[in-house]
PDB file of C-alpha atoms and ligand atoms in Angstrom:
ATOM      1  CA  ALA A   1      32.409  14.998  29.077  1.00 44.00           C
ATOM      2  CA  LYS A   2      32.563  17.070  25.547  1.00 47.00           C
ATOM      3  CA  ARG A   3      32.500  20.326  26.663  1.00 53.00           C
ATOM      4  CA  ILE A   4      30.945  23.255  25.192  1.00 53.00           C
ATOM      5  CA  ALA A   5      33.345  25.679  22.705  1.00 57.00           C
ATOM      6  CA  LYS A   6      34.083  28.958  24.615  1.00 57.00           C
ATOM      7  CA  GLY A   7      30.984  31.636  22.543  1.00 57.00           C
ATOM      8  CA  SER A   8      28.587  28.174  21.155  1.00 57.00           C
ATOM      9  CA  HIS A   9      25.669  28.972  22.980  1.00 54.00           C
ATOM     10  CA  VAL A  10      23.404  26.623  24.100  1.00 61.00           C
ATOM     11  CA  PHE A  11      20.105  25.971  24.648  1.00 68.00           C
ATOM     12  CA  PHE A  12      18.528  29.667  24.450  1.00 71.00           C
ATOM     13  CA  SER A  13      20.155  33.775  23.336  1.00 82.00           C
ATOM     14  CA  PRO A  14      19.086  36.928  23.319  1.00 82.00           C
ATOM     15  CA  GLU A  15      18.775  36.521  20.039  1.00 84.00           C
ATOM     16  CA  MET A  16      16.623  32.655  19.730  1.00 83.00           C
ATOM     17  CA  ALA A  17      14.222  34.523  22.040  1.00 85.00           C
ATOM     18  CA  GLU A  18      14.016  37.392  19.592  1.00 87.00           C
ATOM     19  CA  GLU A  19      13.844  35.160  16.751  1.00 86.00           C
ATOM     20  CA  VAL A  20      11.028  33.739  18.076  1.00 87.00           C
ATOM     21  CA  GLN A  21       8.901  36.583  19.910  1.00 89.00           C
ATOM     22  CA  GLN A  22       9.526  37.126  15.620  1.00 90.00           C
ATOM     23  CA  ARG A  23       7.115  35.263  14.623  1.00 90.00           C
ATOM     24  CA  LEU A  24       4.568  35.075  17.451  1.00 92.00           C
ATOM     25  CA  GLN A  25       4.901  39.142  15.443  1.00 92.00           C
ATOM     26  CA  LEU A  26       3.872  37.882  12.201  1.00 92.00           C
ATOM     27  CA  THR A  27       1.275  34.972  13.513  1.00 93.00           C
ATOM     28  CA  ASN A  28      -1.130  37.567  15.031  1.00 94.00           C
ATOM     29  CA  ASP A  29      -0.826  39.677  11.761  1.00 94.00           C
ATOM     30  CA  LEU A  30      -1.411  37.344   9.771  1.00 96.00           C
ATOM     31  CA  GLN A  31      -3.730  36.024  10.998  1.00 96.00           C
ATOM     32  CA  GLN A  32      -5.177  39.533  10.326  1.00 96.00           C
ATOM     33  CA  ALA A  33      -4.412  39.859   7.273  1.00 96.00           C
ATOM     34  CA  LEU A  34      -6.558  36.602   6.644  1.00 96.00           C
ATOM     35  CA  ALA A  35      -9.857  38.539   8.379  1.00 96.00           C
ATOM     36  CA  ARG A  36      -9.012  41.935   6.409  1.00 96.00           C
ATOM     37  CA  ASN A  37      -8.667  39.827   2.655  1.00 96.00           C
ATOM     38  CA  GLU A  38      -5.240  41.505   2.327  1.00 98.00           C
ATOM     39  CA  LEU A  39      -4.239  38.496   1.049  1.00 98.00           C
ATOM     40  CA  VAL A  40      -4.451  38.355  -2.640  1.00 98.00           C
ATOM     41  CA  LEU A  41      -3.738  35.528  -5.465  1.00 98.00           C
ATOM     42  CA  HIS A  42      -1.698  36.037  -8.265  1.00 98.00           C
ATOM     43  CA  PHE A  43      -1.702  33.708 -10.737  1.00 98.00           C
ATOM     44  CA  GLN A  44       1.660  32.740 -13.397  1.00 98.00           C
ATOM     45  CA  PRO A  45       0.247  30.659 -16.566  1.00 98.00           C
ATOM     46  CA  GLN A  46       1.610  27.221 -17.408  1.00 98.00           C
ATOM     47  CA  LEU A  47       2.374  26.988 -21.776  1.00 98.00           C
ATOM     48  CA  GLN A  48       1.772  23.860 -23.299  1.00 98.00           C
ATOM     49  CA  LEU A  49       5.754  23.127 -25.428  1.00 97.00           C
ATOM     50  CA  ALA A  50       4.610  22.388 -28.919  1.00 96.00           C
ATOM     51  CA  ASP A  51       2.565  25.130 -29.636  1.00 96.00           C
ATOM     52  CA  GLN A  52       2.250  27.488 -26.735  1.00 95.00           C
ATOM     53  CA  THR A  53      -1.029  27.405 -25.791  1.00 97.00           C
ATOM     54  CA  VAL A  54      -2.029  28.540 -22.064  1.00 97.00           C
ATOM     55  CA  VAL A  55      -3.822  24.807 -20.636  1.00 97.00           C
ATOM     56  CA  GLY A  56      -3.549  26.333 -16.993  1.00 98.00           C
ATOM     57  CA  ALA A  57      -2.181  28.689 -13.820  1.00 98.00           C
ATOM     58  CA  GLU A  58      -0.363  28.272 -10.885  1.00 98.00           C
ATOM     59  CA  VAL A  59      -1.623  29.749  -8.255  1.00 99.00           C
ATOM     60  CA  LEU A  60       0.840  31.925  -5.982  1.00 98.00           C
ATOM     61  CA  LEU A  61      -0.143  33.784  -3.428  1.00 98.00           C
ATOM     62  CA  ARG A  62       0.890  37.067  -2.044  1.00 98.00           C
ATOM     63  CA  TRP A  63       0.573  38.803   1.118  1.00 97.00           C
ATOM     64  CA  GLN A  64      -0.960  43.496   0.248  1.00 97.00           C
ATOM     65  CA  PRO A  65      -0.615  45.204   3.698  1.00 94.00           C
ATOM     66  CA  PRO A  66      -2.458  48.625   3.087  1.00 93.00           C
ATOM     67  CA  GLY A  67       0.064  50.799   1.595  1.00 94.00           C
ATOM     68  CA  LYS A  68       2.890  48.888   2.329  1.00 94.00           C
ATOM     69  CA  PRO A  69       5.349  46.215  -0.190  1.00 95.00           C
ATOM     70  CA  LEU A  70       3.860  43.499  -1.828  1.00 95.00           C
ATOM     71  CA  VAL A  71       5.032  40.908   0.249  1.00 96.00           C
ATOM     72  CA  PRO A  72       5.990  37.591  -1.459  1.00 97.00           C
ATOM     73  CA  PRO A  73       4.699  33.257   0.399  1.00 98.00           C
ATOM     74  CA  GLY A  74       8.979  32.466   1.210  1.00 97.00           C
ATOM     75  CA  HIS A  75       8.359  35.233   3.678  1.00 96.00           C
ATOM     76  CA  PHE A  76       5.351  34.350   5.393  1.00 97.00           C
ATOM     77  CA  ILE A  77       4.438  30.561   4.795  1.00 98.00           C
ATOM     78  CA  PRO A  78       7.051  29.083   6.394  1.00 96.00           C
ATOM     79  CA  VAL A  79       6.381  30.948   9.700  1.00 95.00           C
ATOM     80  CA  ALA A  80       1.574  30.273   8.659  1.00 97.00           C
ATOM     81  CA  GLU A  81       3.208  25.993   8.384  1.00 97.00           C
ATOM     82  CA  GLU A  82       4.600  26.407  11.725  1.00 94.00           C
ATOM     83  CA  THR A  83       0.595  26.557  13.151  1.00 95.00           C
ATOM     84  CA  SER A  84      -2.938  25.875  12.099  1.00 96.00           C
ATOM     85  CA  LEU A  85      -2.736  28.598  10.469  1.00 97.00           C
ATOM     86  CA  ILE A  86      -1.885  27.389   7.509  1.00 98.00           C
ATOM     87  CA  CYS A  87      -4.773  25.194   7.052  1.00 98.00           C
ATOM     88  CA  ASP A  88      -6.933  28.515   7.373  1.00 98.00           C
ATOM     89  CA  ILE A  89      -4.894  30.059   4.976  1.00 98.00           C
ATOM     90  CA  GLY A  90      -4.728  27.000   2.304  1.00 98.00           C
ATOM     91  CA  ASN A  91      -8.227  27.261   2.662  1.00 98.00           C
ATOM     92  CA  TRP A  92      -9.212  30.327   1.833  1.00 98.00           C
ATOM     93  CA  VAL A  93      -6.499  30.204  -1.253  1.00 98.00           C
ATOM     94  CA  LEU A  94      -8.770  27.315  -2.230  1.00 98.00           C
ATOM     95  CA  GLN A  95     -12.493  28.910  -1.961  1.00 98.00           C
ATOM     96  CA  GLN A  96     -10.851  31.935  -3.631  1.00 98.00           C
ATOM     97  CA  ALA A  97      -9.376  29.733  -6.737  1.00 98.00           C
ATOM     98  CA  CYS A  98     -12.603  27.639  -6.940  1.00 98.00           C
ATOM     99  CA  GLU A  99     -14.648  31.274  -7.330  1.00 98.00           C
ATOM    100  CA  ARG A 100     -12.314  32.610  -9.468  1.00 98.00           C
ATOM    101  CA  LEU A 101     -12.439  29.531 -11.779  1.00 98.00           C
ATOM    102  CA  GLN A 102     -16.359  29.312 -11.522  1.00 98.00           C
ATOM    103  CA  HIS A 103     -16.759  33.298 -12.787  1.00 98.00           C
ATOM    104  CA  TRP A 104     -14.330  32.646 -15.430  1.00 98.00           C
ATOM    105  CA  HIS A 105     -15.962  29.559 -16.209  1.00 98.00           C
ATOM    106  CA  GLU A 106     -19.618  31.353 -16.700  1.00 98.00           C
ATOM    107  CA  ARG A 107     -18.277  34.054 -18.931  1.00 97.00           C
ATOM    108  CA  LYS A 108     -16.296  31.758 -21.143  1.00 96.00           C
ATOM    109  CA  GLN A 109     -12.585  33.661 -19.803  1.00 95.00           C
ATOM    110  CA  GLY A 110      -9.451  33.213 -18.352  1.00 96.00           C
ATOM    111  CA  PRO A 111      -7.424  29.992 -17.774  1.00 97.00           C
ATOM    112  CA  GLU A 112      -9.031  26.865 -17.838  1.00 96.00           C
ATOM    113  CA  HIS A 113      -7.770  25.100 -15.308  1.00 98.00           C
ATOM    114  CA  LEU A 114      -5.087  26.313 -11.766  1.00 98.00           C
ATOM    115  CA  SER A 115      -2.648  24.565  -9.321  1.00 98.00           C
ATOM    116  CA  VAL A 116      -3.116  25.133  -6.266  1.00 99.00           C
ATOM    117  CA  ASN A 117      -0.258  25.321  -3.211  1.00 98.00           C
ATOM    118  CA  ILE A 118      -0.905  22.753  -0.341  1.00 98.00           C
ATOM    119  CA  SER A 119       1.264  22.373   2.990  1.00 97.00           C
ATOM    120  CA  ALA A 120       1.568  19.375   4.519  1.00 96.00           C
ATOM    121  CA  ARG A 121      -0.893  20.150   7.493  1.00 96.00           C
ATOM    122  CA  HIS A 122      -3.080  21.696   5.874  1.00 98.00           C
ATOM    123  CA  PHE A 123      -3.277  18.150   2.861  1.00 98.00           C
ATOM    124  CA  HIS A 124      -3.570  16.228   6.356  1.00 97.00           C
ATOM    125  CA  SER A 125      -5.667  17.919   8.495  1.00 97.00           C
ATOM    126  CA  PRO A 126      -9.054  15.774   9.216  1.00 96.00           C
ATOM    127  CA  ASP A 127     -11.459  17.806   7.813  1.00 97.00           C
ATOM    128  CA  PHE A 128      -9.139  18.670   3.375  1.00 98.00           C
ATOM    129  CA  VAL A 129     -11.157  15.994   1.759  1.00 98.00           C
ATOM    130  CA  ALA A 130     -14.586  17.178   3.771  1.00 98.00           C
ATOM    131  CA  ARG A 131     -13.904  20.736   2.523  1.00 98.00           C
ATOM    132  CA  LEU A 132     -12.886  20.079  -0.972  1.00 98.00           C
ATOM    133  CA  GLU A 133     -16.051  18.185  -1.798  1.00 98.00           C
ATOM    134  CA  GLY A 134     -17.997  21.199  -0.626  1.00 98.00           C
ATOM    135  CA  LEU A 135     -16.783  23.177  -2.664  1.00 98.00           C
ATOM    136  CA  LEU A 136     -16.467  20.811  -5.900  1.00 98.00           C
ATOM    137  CA  GLN A 137     -20.428  21.278  -5.273  1.00 98.00           C
ATOM    138  CA  GLN A 138     -20.602  24.888  -4.323  1.00 98.00           C
ATOM    139  CA  TYR A 139     -18.668  25.805  -7.318  1.00 98.00           C
ATOM    140  CA  PRO A 140     -19.096  22.532  -9.994  1.00 98.00           C
ATOM    141  CA  ALA A 141     -17.184  24.250 -12.916  1.00 98.00           C
ATOM    142  CA  CYS A 142     -13.199  23.089 -10.170  1.00 98.00           C
ATOM    143  CA  ARG A 143     -14.222  19.501 -10.802  1.00 98.00           C
ATOM    144  CA  ASN A 144     -11.467  18.368 -13.424  1.00 97.00           C
ATOM    145  CA  ARG A 145      -9.791  21.519 -13.873  1.00 98.00           C
ATOM    146  CA  LEU A 146      -8.202  21.857 -10.263  1.00 98.00           C
ATOM    147  CA  THR A 147      -4.966  20.489  -9.491  1.00 98.00           C
ATOM    148  CA  LEU A 148      -3.286  20.558  -5.727  1.00 98.00           C
ATOM    149  CA  GLU A 149       0.195  20.465  -5.875  1.00 98.00           C
ATOM    150  CA  VAL A 150       1.876  18.850  -3.518  1.00 96.00           C
ATOM    151  CA  THR A 151       5.802  18.420  -2.338  1.00 93.00           C
ATOM    152  CA  GLU A 152       7.393  15.125  -1.231  1.00 90.00           C
ATOM    153  CA  GLY A 153       7.613  15.231   1.363  1.00 88.00           C
ATOM    154  CA  VAL A 154       3.627  15.280   2.175  1.00 90.00           C
ATOM    155  CA  ILE A 155       3.944  12.268   1.694  1.00 89.00           C
ATOM    156  CA  LEU A 156       7.109  11.171   3.157  1.00 85.00           C
ATOM    157  CA  GLU A 157       5.066  12.456   5.860  1.00 85.00           C
ATOM    158  CA  SER A 158       2.580   8.811   5.253  1.00 89.00           C
ATOM    159  CA  LEU A 159       3.019   6.579   2.499  1.00 90.00           C
ATOM    160  CA  SER A 160      -0.543   5.148   3.218  1.00 92.00           C
ATOM    161  CA  GLU A 161      -2.533   8.453   4.700  1.00 94.00           C
ATOM    162  CA  SER A 162      -1.374  10.432   1.574  1.00 95.00           C
ATOM    163  CA  ARG A 163      -2.785   7.059  -0.888  1.00 96.00           C
ATOM    164  CA  THR A 164      -5.975   6.942   0.794  1.00 97.00           C
ATOM    165  CA  ARG A 165      -6.588  10.440   0.879  1.00 97.00           C
ATOM    166  CA  MET A 166      -5.307  10.879  -2.855  1.00 98.00           C
ATOM    167  CA  ILE A 167      -7.487   7.996  -4.293  1.00 98.00           C
ATOM    168  CA  ARG A 168     -10.817   9.933  -2.435  1.00 98.00           C
ATOM    169  CA  LEU A 169      -9.300  13.409  -4.272  1.00 98.00           C
ATOM    170  CA  LYS A 170      -9.597  11.577  -7.453  1.00 98.00           C
ATOM    171  CA  GLN A 171     -12.655  10.904  -7.292  1.00 98.00           C
ATOM    172  CA  LEU A 172     -13.674  13.930  -6.206  1.00 98.00           C
ATOM    173  CA  GLY A 173     -12.218  14.959 -10.035  1.00 98.00           C
ATOM    174  CA  LEU A 174      -9.094  16.878  -8.498  1.00 98.00           C
ATOM    175  CA  ASN A 175      -6.149  16.426 -10.400  1.00 98.00           C
ATOM    176  CA  LEU A 176      -2.741  15.205  -7.908  1.00 98.00           C
ATOM    177  CA  SER A 177       1.109  17.068  -9.162  1.00 97.00           C
ATOM    178  CA  ILE A 178       4.014  16.181  -7.506  1.00 95.00           C
ATOM    179  CA  ASP A 179       5.617  19.462  -6.952  1.00 95.00           C
ATOM    180  CA  ASP A 180       9.562  20.309  -5.966  1.00 92.00           C
ATOM    181  CA  PHE A 181       9.564  17.397  -8.185  1.00 92.00           C
ATOM    182  CA  GLY A 182      12.887  14.745  -7.767  1.00 83.00           C
ATOM    183  CA  THR A 183      14.272  17.529  -4.800  1.00 85.00           C
ATOM    184  CA  GLY A 184      12.897  15.711  -1.988  1.00 73.00           C
ATOM    185  CA  TYR A 185      14.642  12.453   0.003  1.00 68.00           C
ATOM    186  CA  SER A 186      12.135  10.381  -1.631  1.00 63.00           C
ATOM    187  CA  SER A 187      12.224   8.167  -4.669  1.00 68.00           C
ATOM    188  CA  PHE A 188      10.742   6.488  -7.545  1.00 78.00           C
ATOM    189  CA  ALA A 189       8.778   3.951  -5.443  1.00 79.00           C
ATOM    190  CA  TYR A 190       5.618   5.698  -4.149  1.00 86.00           C
ATOM    191  CA  LEU A 191       5.397   6.833  -7.489  1.00 88.00           C
ATOM    192  CA  LYS A 192       3.709   3.254  -8.505  1.00 84.00           C
ATOM    193  CA  GLU A 193       1.537   3.700  -6.023  1.00 89.00           C
ATOM    194  CA  LEU A 194      -0.052   7.106  -6.009  1.00 94.00           C
ATOM    195  CA  PRO A 195      -2.969   8.249  -8.368  1.00 96.00           C
ATOM    196  CA  VAL A 196      -0.892  11.070  -9.619  1.00 96.00           C
ATOM    197  CA  ASP A 197      -1.545  12.752 -12.685  1.00 97.00           C
ATOM    198  CA  GLU A 198       1.555  15.630 -12.956  1.00 97.00           C
ATOM    199  CA  LEU A 199       5.309  16.153 -11.880  1.00 96.00           C
ATOM    200  CA  LYS A 200       6.524  19.911 -11.699  1.00 96.00           C
ATOM    201  CA  LEU A 201      10.387  19.873 -12.636  1.00 95.00           C
ATOM    202  CA  ASP A 202      11.683  21.630 -10.311  1.00 94.00           C
ATOM    203  CA  ARG A 203      14.133  24.833 -11.181  1.00 95.00           C
ATOM    204  CA  SER A 204      17.129  22.723  -9.695  1.00 94.00           C
ATOM    205  CA  PHE A 205      17.296  20.493 -13.478  1.00 93.00           C
ATOM    206  CA  ILE A 206      16.390  23.749 -15.735  1.00 96.00           C
ATOM    207  CA  ARG A 207      18.636  25.832 -14.988  1.00 96.00           C
ATOM    208  CA  HIS A 208      21.626  24.057 -17.029  1.00 95.00           C
ATOM    209  CA  VAL A 209      19.875  21.811 -19.379  1.00 94.00           C
ATOM    210  CA  ASP A 210      21.203  23.294 -22.697  1.00 91.00           C
ATOM    211  CA  SER A 211      24.611  23.191 -21.332  1.00 93.00           C
ATOM    212  CA  SER A 212      24.271  20.154 -18.581  1.00 94.00           C
ATOM    213  CA  GLN A 213      24.544  16.591 -20.558  1.00 95.00           C
ATOM    214  CA  ARG A 214      23.757  15.325 -17.186  1.00 94.00           C
ATOM    215  CA  ASP A 215      21.045  17.828 -16.263  1.00 93.00           C
ATOM    216  CA  ARG A 216      19.775  16.906 -19.958  1.00 95.00           C
ATOM    217  CA  ALA A 217      20.130  13.215 -18.663  1.00 95.00           C
ATOM    218  CA  ILE A 218      17.881  13.093 -15.519  1.00 92.00           C
ATOM    219  CA  ILE A 219      15.352  15.386 -17.517  1.00 95.00           C
ATOM    220  CA  ALA A 220      14.939  12.406 -20.096  1.00 96.00           C
ATOM    221  CA  CYS A 221      14.575   9.959 -17.987  1.00 93.00           C
ATOM    222  CA  ILE A 222      12.199  11.552 -15.227  1.00 93.00           C
ATOM    223  CA  LEU A 223       9.719  12.527 -19.521  1.00 96.00           C
ATOM    224  CA  GLU A 224      10.315   8.773 -19.971  1.00 96.00           C
ATOM    225  CA  LEU A 225       9.675   7.646 -16.823  1.00 93.00           C
ATOM    226  CA  ALA A 226       5.942  10.018 -16.968  1.00 94.00           C
ATOM    227  CA  ARG A 227       4.960   9.558 -20.660  1.00 95.00           C
ATOM    228  CA  GLU A 228       5.261   5.533 -19.075  1.00 93.00           C
ATOM    229  CA  LEU A 229       3.769   5.980 -15.766  1.00 93.00           C
ATOM    230  CA  ASP A 230       1.177   8.278 -18.000  1.00 95.00           C
ATOM    231  CA  MET A 231       1.680  11.351 -15.739  1.00 96.00           C
ATOM    232  CA  THR A 232       1.891  14.570 -17.792  1.00 97.00           C
ATOM    233  CA  VAL A 233       5.381  17.074 -16.870  1.00 98.00           C
ATOM    234  CA  VAL A 234       5.485  21.044 -16.245  1.00 98.00           C
ATOM    235  CA  ALA A 235       8.927  22.282 -16.513  1.00 98.00           C
ATOM    236  CA  GLU A 236       9.219  25.390 -13.765  1.00 97.00           C
ATOM    237  CA  GLY A 237      11.612  28.247 -13.717  1.00 98.00           C
ATOM    238  CA  VAL A 238      11.796  28.403 -17.293  1.00 98.00           C
ATOM    239  CA  GLU A 239      14.022  31.427 -17.635  1.00 98.00           C
ATOM    240  CA  THR A 240      15.595  31.677 -21.487  1.00 98.00           C
ATOM    241  CA  GLU A 241      14.591  30.849 -25.062  1.00 97.00           C
ATOM    242  CA  SER A 242      17.345  28.285 -25.132  1.00 97.00           C
ATOM    243  CA  GLN A 243      16.051  26.853 -21.965  1.00 98.00           C
ATOM    244  CA  ARG A 244      12.927  26.548 -23.693  1.00 97.00           C
ATOM    245  CA  SER A 245      13.637  24.642 -26.821  1.00 97.00           C
ATOM    246  CA  GLN A 246      15.893  22.787 -24.835  1.00 97.00           C
ATOM    247  CA  LEU A 247      12.759  21.173 -23.223  1.00 98.00           C
ATOM    248  CA  LEU A 248      10.962  21.338 -26.169  1.00 98.00           C
ATOM    249  CA  ALA A 249      13.577  19.485 -28.305  1.00 97.00           C
ATOM    250  CA  MET A 250      13.060  16.796 -24.612  1.00 97.00           C
ATOM    251  CA  ASN A 251       9.058  16.182 -25.753  1.00 98.00           C
ATOM    252  CA  CYS A 252       8.214  17.508 -22.731  1.00 98.00           C
ATOM    253  CA  PRO A 253       4.799  18.673 -22.058  1.00 98.00           C
ATOM    254  CA  SER A 254       4.505  21.832 -20.753  1.00 98.00           C
ATOM    255  CA  CYS A 255       6.108  24.767 -19.234  1.00 98.00           C
ATOM    256  CA  GLN A 256       6.056  27.344 -16.802  1.00 98.00           C
ATOM    257  CA  GLY A 257       8.912  30.823 -15.820  1.00 98.00           C
ATOM    258  CA  PHE A 258       9.803  34.372 -16.247  1.00 98.00           C
ATOM    259  CA  LEU A 259      10.159  33.483 -20.232  1.00 98.00           C
ATOM    260  CA  LEU A 260       6.988  32.844 -20.789  1.00 97.00           C
ATOM    261  CA  ALA A 261       4.778  35.143 -16.835  1.00 98.00           C
ATOM    262  CA  CYS A 262       5.559  36.018 -14.020  1.00 98.00           C
ATOM    263  CA  PRO A 263       3.406  35.908 -11.524  1.00 98.00           C
ATOM    264  CA  MET A 264       0.305  38.616 -11.931  1.00 98.00           C
ATOM    265  CA  GLU A 265      -2.446  39.714 -10.642  1.00 97.00           C
ATOM    266  CA  GLU A 266      -5.942  38.823 -11.784  1.00 98.00           C
ATOM    267  CA  ALA A 267      -6.764  41.672 -14.336  1.00 98.00           C
ATOM    268  CA  ASP A 268      -2.861  41.924 -15.733  1.00 98.00           C
ATOM    269  CA  MET A 269      -3.122  37.704 -16.556  1.00 98.00           C
ATOM    270  CA  MET A 270      -6.785  39.079 -18.285  1.00 97.00           C
ATOM    271  CA  HIS A 271      -4.958  41.378 -20.405  1.00 97.00           C
ATOM    272  CA  TRP A 272      -2.211  38.542 -21.388  1.00 97.00           C
ATOM    273  CA  LEU A 273      -4.308  36.427 -22.528  1.00 97.00           C
ATOM    274  CA  ALA A 274      -6.291  37.840 -24.967  1.00 94.00           C
ATOM    275  CA  GLN A 275      -2.927  39.007 -26.823  1.00 88.00           C
TER     276      GLN A 275
HETATM  277  P1  LIG B   1       6.386  26.920  -5.366  1.00 89.14           P
HETATM  278  O1  LIG B   1       5.296  25.711  -5.766  1.00 89.14           O
HETATM  279  O2  LIG B   1       7.212  26.207  -6.645  1.00 89.14           O
HETATM  280  O3  LIG B   1       6.838  27.976  -6.826  1.00 89.14           O
HETATM  281  C1  LIG B   1       7.140  28.444  -8.357  1.00 89.14           C
HETATM  282  C2  LIG B   1       7.767  29.483  -7.300  1.00 89.14           C
HETATM  283  O4  LIG B   1       8.677  30.542  -8.722  1.00 89.14           O
HETATM  284  C3  LIG B   1       7.002  31.284  -7.270  1.00 89.14           C
HETATM  285  O5  LIG B   1       7.575  31.981  -6.447  1.00 89.14           O
HETATM  286  C4  LIG B   1       7.532  31.599  -8.147  1.00 89.14           C
HETATM  287  O6  LIG B   1       6.965  32.837  -8.578  1.00 89.14           O
HETATM  288  C5  LIG B   1       8.786  31.209  -9.005  1.00 89.14           C
HETATM  289  N1  LIG B   1       8.900  31.502 -10.278  1.00 89.14           N
HETATM  290  C6  LIG B   1       8.320  31.483 -11.119  1.00 89.14           C
HETATM  291  N2  LIG B   1       8.614  30.785 -12.589  1.00 89.14           N
HETATM  292  C7  LIG B   1       9.877  31.520 -12.160  1.00 89.14           C
HETATM  293  C8  LIG B   1      11.244  31.508 -13.079  1.00 89.14           C
HETATM  294  O7  LIG B   1      11.158  31.408 -14.466  1.00 89.14           O
HETATM  295  N3  LIG B   1      12.863  31.742 -12.558  1.00 89.14           N
HETATM  296  C9  LIG B   1      12.852  32.177 -11.107  1.00 89.14           C
HETATM  297  N4  LIG B   1      13.425  32.496 -10.353  1.00 89.14           N
HETATM  298  N5  LIG B   1      11.253  32.010 -10.343  1.00 89.14           N
HETATM  299  C10 LIG B   1      10.236  31.534 -10.776  1.00 89.14           C
HETATM  300  P2  LIG B   1       6.831  33.010  -5.232  1.00 89.14           P
HETATM  301  O8  LIG B   1       5.155  32.988  -6.106  1.00 89.14           O
HETATM  302  O9  LIG B   1       7.720  33.593  -3.944  1.00 89.14           O
HETATM  303  O10 LIG B   1       6.666  31.242  -4.128  1.00 89.14           O
HETATM  304  C11 LIG B   1       6.822  30.782  -3.278  1.00 89.14           C
HETATM  305  C12 LIG B   1       6.724  29.485  -2.930  1.00 89.14           C
HETATM  306  O11 LIG B   1       5.981  30.407  -1.938  1.00 89.14           O
HETATM  307  C13 LIG B   1       6.001  27.920  -3.617  1.00 89.14           C
HETATM  308  O12 LIG B   1       6.533  28.272  -4.298  1.00 89.14           O
HETATM  309  C14 LIG B   1       5.303  27.494  -2.907  1.00 89.14           C
HETATM  310  O13 LIG B   1       5.749  26.520  -2.372  1.00 89.14           O
HETATM  311  C15 LIG B   1       4.554  28.584  -2.258  1.00 89.14           C
HETATM  312  N6  LIG B   1       3.728  28.657  -1.932  1.00 89.14           N
HETATM  313  C16 LIG B   1       2.454  30.413  -2.811  1.00 89.14           C
HETATM  314  N7  LIG B   1       1.622  30.135  -3.094  1.00 89.14           N
HETATM  315  C17 LIG B   1       1.153  29.478  -1.763  1.00 89.14           C
HETATM  316  C18 LIG B   1      -0.031  28.763  -1.555  1.00 89.14           C
HETATM  317  O14 LIG B   1      -1.029  29.474  -1.829  1.00 89.14           O
HETATM  318  N8  LIG B   1      -0.445  27.412  -0.501  1.00 89.14           N
HETATM  319  C19 LIG B   1       0.904  28.037  -0.032  1.00 89.14           C
HETATM  320  N9  LIG B   1       0.964  26.451   0.951  1.00 89.14           N
HETATM  321  N10 LIG B   1       2.506  26.815  -0.365  1.00 89.14           N
HETATM  322  C20 LIG B   1       2.452  28.798  -1.782  1.00 89.14           C
HETATM  323 CA1  LIG B   2       3.703  25.410  -7.044  1.00 89.14          CA
HETATM  324 CA1  LIG B   3       7.647  24.197  -7.214  1.00 89.14          CA
HETATM  325 CA1  LIG B   4      10.198  25.480  -5.428  1.00 89.14          CA
END
């Protein structure tokens, strides 16, 4: 029989019990945060590379506990994703995003387009499509102005189920984007089966675009593929002028990143847009 090395723990340790306890606490706190309206949407503009016009903005969630610093999504989304709480949070984000888009549209202000991140569990939840149908009825200006960003993990969960859902979502007038494209384990094969409108080139490819011939080759290949399949491409995490000009030279359609604009609250985005 295998011997267990001294000092290694098998199934349970006090540290693990504590971690479970912390997650439960966080889940509880999040549930209350949602009920108390402590979650806020931030927005990061997306720009066309050729002429710097704003094509839309990505919705990025934050948690503002009263009297405490803003909590980034990396601290609470993964925990929320362990339970159906992510569906409640996701539905709240969708509702808020649609409400904002409708509001801006009626006042002829703000970005004309929003992208919302959708977790796998939420995407595959039974009433996901029906809820979106309801939202588009309530906020008709969102038709053709809302993009759902899903990761390759969503698709891997079930290709045929994802396909069926995506077709229905397209019929409702939603756009679909593959987030963090190129980082998953999947192949290109699923792209030919799915009604995808956009690929978001992961930041890991952009980081060395100005210095690495290999990264440029991969990006060029993805750009070409997207053109052939009639999809647009957004480069994520553009931080330097040199990255931007390299992407421009490669005819990448649009980009997003700290160089152009950081995620910001609505009022700040309105000021930013006005300039
Ligand atoms: P993501 O969808 O890949 O979002 C991009 C992340 O990169 C954001 O982090 C954004 O602030 C950051 N970012 C943007 N430009 C740059 C740049 O130039 N350099 C660098 N280093 N980072 C940049 P954030 O806001 O902390 O969000 C992290 C992740 O949390 C998101 O990754 C997304 O997966 C998730 N998330 C955020 N909001 C939501 C939401 O409403 N629902 C769900 N399900 N997930 C969300
Ligand atoms: Ca995203
Ligand atoms: Ca991303
Ligand atoms: Ca990411």
